[in-house]
XYZ file of C-alpha atoms in Angstrom:
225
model
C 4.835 19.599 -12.238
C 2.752 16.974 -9.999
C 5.250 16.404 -7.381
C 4.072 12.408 -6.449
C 6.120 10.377 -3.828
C 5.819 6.451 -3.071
C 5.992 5.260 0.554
C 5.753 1.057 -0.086
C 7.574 -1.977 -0.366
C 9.488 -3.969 -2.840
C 6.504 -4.158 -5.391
C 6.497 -0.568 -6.151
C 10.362 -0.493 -5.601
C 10.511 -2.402 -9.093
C 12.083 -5.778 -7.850
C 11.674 -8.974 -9.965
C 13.741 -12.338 -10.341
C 16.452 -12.565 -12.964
C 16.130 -16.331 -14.005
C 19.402 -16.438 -16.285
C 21.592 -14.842 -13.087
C 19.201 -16.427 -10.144
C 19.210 -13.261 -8.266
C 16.526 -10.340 -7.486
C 17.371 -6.826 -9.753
C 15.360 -4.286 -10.318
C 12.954 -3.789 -13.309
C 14.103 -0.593 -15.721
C 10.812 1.366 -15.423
C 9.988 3.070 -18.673
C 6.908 4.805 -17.767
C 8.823 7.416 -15.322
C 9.826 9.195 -18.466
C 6.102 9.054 -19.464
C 4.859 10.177 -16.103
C 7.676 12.653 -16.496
C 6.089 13.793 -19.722
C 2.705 13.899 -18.323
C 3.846 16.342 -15.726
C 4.638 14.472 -12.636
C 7.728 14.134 -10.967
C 8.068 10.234 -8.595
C 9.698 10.614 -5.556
C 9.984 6.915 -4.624
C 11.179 5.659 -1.199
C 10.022 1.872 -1.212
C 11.970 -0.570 0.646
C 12.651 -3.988 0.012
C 10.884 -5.671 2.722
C 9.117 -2.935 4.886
C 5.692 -3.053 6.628
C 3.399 -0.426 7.252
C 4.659 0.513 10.431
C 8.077 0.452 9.317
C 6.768 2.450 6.476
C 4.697 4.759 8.745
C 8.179 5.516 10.273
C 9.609 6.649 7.418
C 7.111 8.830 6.550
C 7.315 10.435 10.201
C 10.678 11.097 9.648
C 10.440 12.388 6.093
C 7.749 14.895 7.072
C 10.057 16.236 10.339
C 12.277 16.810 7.592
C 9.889 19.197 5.633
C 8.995 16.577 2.724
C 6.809 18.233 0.535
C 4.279 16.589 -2.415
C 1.005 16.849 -3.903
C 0.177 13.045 -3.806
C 1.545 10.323 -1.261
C 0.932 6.484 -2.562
C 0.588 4.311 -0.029
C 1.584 0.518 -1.157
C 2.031 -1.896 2.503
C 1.158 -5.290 2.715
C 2.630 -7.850 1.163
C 5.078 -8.120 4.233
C 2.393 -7.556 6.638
C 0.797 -10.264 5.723
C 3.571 -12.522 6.091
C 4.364 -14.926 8.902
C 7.469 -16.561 9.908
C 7.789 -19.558 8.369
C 10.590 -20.626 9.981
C 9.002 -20.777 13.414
C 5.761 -22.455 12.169
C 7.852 -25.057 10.684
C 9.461 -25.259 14.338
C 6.473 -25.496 15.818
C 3.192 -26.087 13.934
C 1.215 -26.750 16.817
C 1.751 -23.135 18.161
C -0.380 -19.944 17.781
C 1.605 -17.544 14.879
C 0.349 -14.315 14.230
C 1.455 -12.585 10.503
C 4.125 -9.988 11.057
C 1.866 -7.222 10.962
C -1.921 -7.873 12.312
C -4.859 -7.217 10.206
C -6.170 -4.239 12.914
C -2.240 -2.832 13.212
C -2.212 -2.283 9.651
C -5.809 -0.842 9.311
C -4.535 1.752 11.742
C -1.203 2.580 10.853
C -2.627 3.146 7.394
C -5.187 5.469 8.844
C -2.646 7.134 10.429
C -0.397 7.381 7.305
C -3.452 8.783 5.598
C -3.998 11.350 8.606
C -0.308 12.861 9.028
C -0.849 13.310 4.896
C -3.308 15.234 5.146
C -2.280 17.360 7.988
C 1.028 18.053 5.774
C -1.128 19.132 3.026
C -0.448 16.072 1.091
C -3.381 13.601 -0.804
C -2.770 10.153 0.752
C -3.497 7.367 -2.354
C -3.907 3.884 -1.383
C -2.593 1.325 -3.439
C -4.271 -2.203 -3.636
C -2.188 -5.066 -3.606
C -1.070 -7.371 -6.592
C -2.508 -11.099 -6.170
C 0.159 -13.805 -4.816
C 0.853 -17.531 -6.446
C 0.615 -19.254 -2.784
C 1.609 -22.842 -4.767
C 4.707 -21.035 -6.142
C 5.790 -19.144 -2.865
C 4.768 -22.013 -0.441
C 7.859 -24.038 -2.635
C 10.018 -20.887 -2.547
C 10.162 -20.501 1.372
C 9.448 -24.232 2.500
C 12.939 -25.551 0.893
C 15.220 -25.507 3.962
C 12.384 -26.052 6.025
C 9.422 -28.697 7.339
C 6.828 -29.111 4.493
C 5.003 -31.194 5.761
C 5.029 -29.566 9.757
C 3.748 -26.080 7.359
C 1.401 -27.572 5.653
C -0.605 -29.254 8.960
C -0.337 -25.844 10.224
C -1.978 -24.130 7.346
C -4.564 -26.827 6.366
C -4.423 -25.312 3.135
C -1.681 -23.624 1.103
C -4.027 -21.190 -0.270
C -4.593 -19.636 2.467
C -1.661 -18.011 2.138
C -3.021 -16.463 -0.772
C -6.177 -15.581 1.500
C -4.858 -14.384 3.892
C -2.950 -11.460 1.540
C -6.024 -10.813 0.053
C -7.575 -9.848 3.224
C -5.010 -6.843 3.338
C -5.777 -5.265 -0.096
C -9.803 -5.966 0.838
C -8.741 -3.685 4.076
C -7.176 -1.344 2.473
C -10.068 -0.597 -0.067
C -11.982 -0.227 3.110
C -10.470 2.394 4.588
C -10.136 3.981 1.433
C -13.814 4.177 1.432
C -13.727 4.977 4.962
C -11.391 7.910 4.739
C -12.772 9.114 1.396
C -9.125 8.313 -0.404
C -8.398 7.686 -3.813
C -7.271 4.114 -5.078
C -4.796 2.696 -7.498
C -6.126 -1.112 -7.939
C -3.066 -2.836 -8.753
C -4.714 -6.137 -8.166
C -7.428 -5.723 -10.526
C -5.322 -5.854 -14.501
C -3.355 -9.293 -12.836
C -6.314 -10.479 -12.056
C -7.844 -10.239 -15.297
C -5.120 -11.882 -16.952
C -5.944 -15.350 -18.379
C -3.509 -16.638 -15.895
C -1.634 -14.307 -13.618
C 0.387 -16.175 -12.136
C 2.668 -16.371 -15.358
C 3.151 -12.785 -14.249
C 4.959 -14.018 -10.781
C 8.437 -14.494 -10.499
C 9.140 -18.168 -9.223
C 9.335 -16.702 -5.816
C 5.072 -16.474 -6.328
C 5.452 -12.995 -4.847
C 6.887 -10.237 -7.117
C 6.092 -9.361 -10.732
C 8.023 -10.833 -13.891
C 8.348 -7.299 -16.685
C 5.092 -8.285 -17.781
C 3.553 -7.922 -14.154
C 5.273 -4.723 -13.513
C 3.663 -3.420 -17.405
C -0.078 -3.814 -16.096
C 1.279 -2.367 -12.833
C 2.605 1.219 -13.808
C -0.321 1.163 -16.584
C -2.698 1.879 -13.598
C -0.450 3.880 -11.970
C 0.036 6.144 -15.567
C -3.663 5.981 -16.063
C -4.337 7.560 -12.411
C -2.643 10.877 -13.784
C -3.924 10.512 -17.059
C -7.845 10.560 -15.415
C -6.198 13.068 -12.454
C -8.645 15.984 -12.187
């Protein structure tokens, strides 16, 4: 057995929007027992809302505690690139930084990728799915200032953007560091619209989203040498 475990967020974690009960839940993920049957055994510690350094953390911990795997995916920054909307709305005149910065994340990947290797384990960087700003902009900005946000973004796609400059990091330092890749961005993308893959929160994956997902993810071990 390929013994694979997943340090990353909520995307990997499964979560999606359940329109009939208006709540998150988590997608039933029918390629584990295909993985399973492949050979490889998931380990999967994502966390609803966790960053790379919270996620860089974990993984400390987990390897003080002997954690041992062949392959580590590494799936941050959807979070990270995420700002506080609440205080922008508060203030849109102020300077706001995202919650992690673009260099903090560069580095505490690296140094995910590093303490990986020096375990013995293959660090695999995951690229992140695309974002419906329009659909999350009118998810988050309903208790708050619309108009105050959008003066202080000039232009609600930046929000989409601004993600994108994460996963275009993260490909980077992939190169960088010699890694190997799972594009989840790339099989959205080509969809004739992807964003009828979002949930209405313009952020996580309807079934359909989650489908392409795990496709790349079963087609990694499938092309595994």
């Amino acid at each position: 057995m390929t013994k694979a475990v997943i340090f990353g967020d909520s995307l990997l974690r499964g979560v999606t929007w359940d329109d009939d009960q208006a709540r998150y839940k988590i997608w039933p993920n029918r390629f584990l027992p295909r993985l399973k049957a492949l050979g490889v055994e998931i380990d999967n510690r994502s966390l609803f809302g966790c960053t790379a350094p919270r996620g860089e953390t974990i993984l400390q911990k987990a390897l003080a505690n002997n954690l041992t795997a062949d392959l580590a995916f590494i799936e941050y920054g959807g979070n990270d690139s995420d700002f506080r909307w609440p205080e922008i709305s508060a203030d849109p005149e102020g300077q706001h930084q995202p919650l992690t910065g673009l260099a903090e994340y560069r580095e505490s990947c690296r140094r995910m990728a590093t303490l990986l290797r020096q375990a013995s384990i293959e660090p695999v960087f995951c690229l992140l799915p695309p974002i419906d700003a329009e659909k999350y902009f009118a998810w988050f900005s309903r208790e708050l200032d619309p108009a105050a946000l959008k003066a202080w973004l000039a232009d609600i796609r930046n929000i989409y953007r601004h993600q994108e400059l994460y996963s275009l990091i993260l490909g980077e330092l992939a190169r960088e560091l010699d890694c190997r890749v799972v594009n989840l961005r790339a099989p959205l993308l080509f969809h004739r619209d992807y964003r009828d893959l979002l949930c209405p929160d313009g952020l996580h994956p309807r079934p359909a989203g989650y489908e392409l997902m795990w496709a790349e993810m079963e087609k990694f071990f499938q092309t595994a040498s």
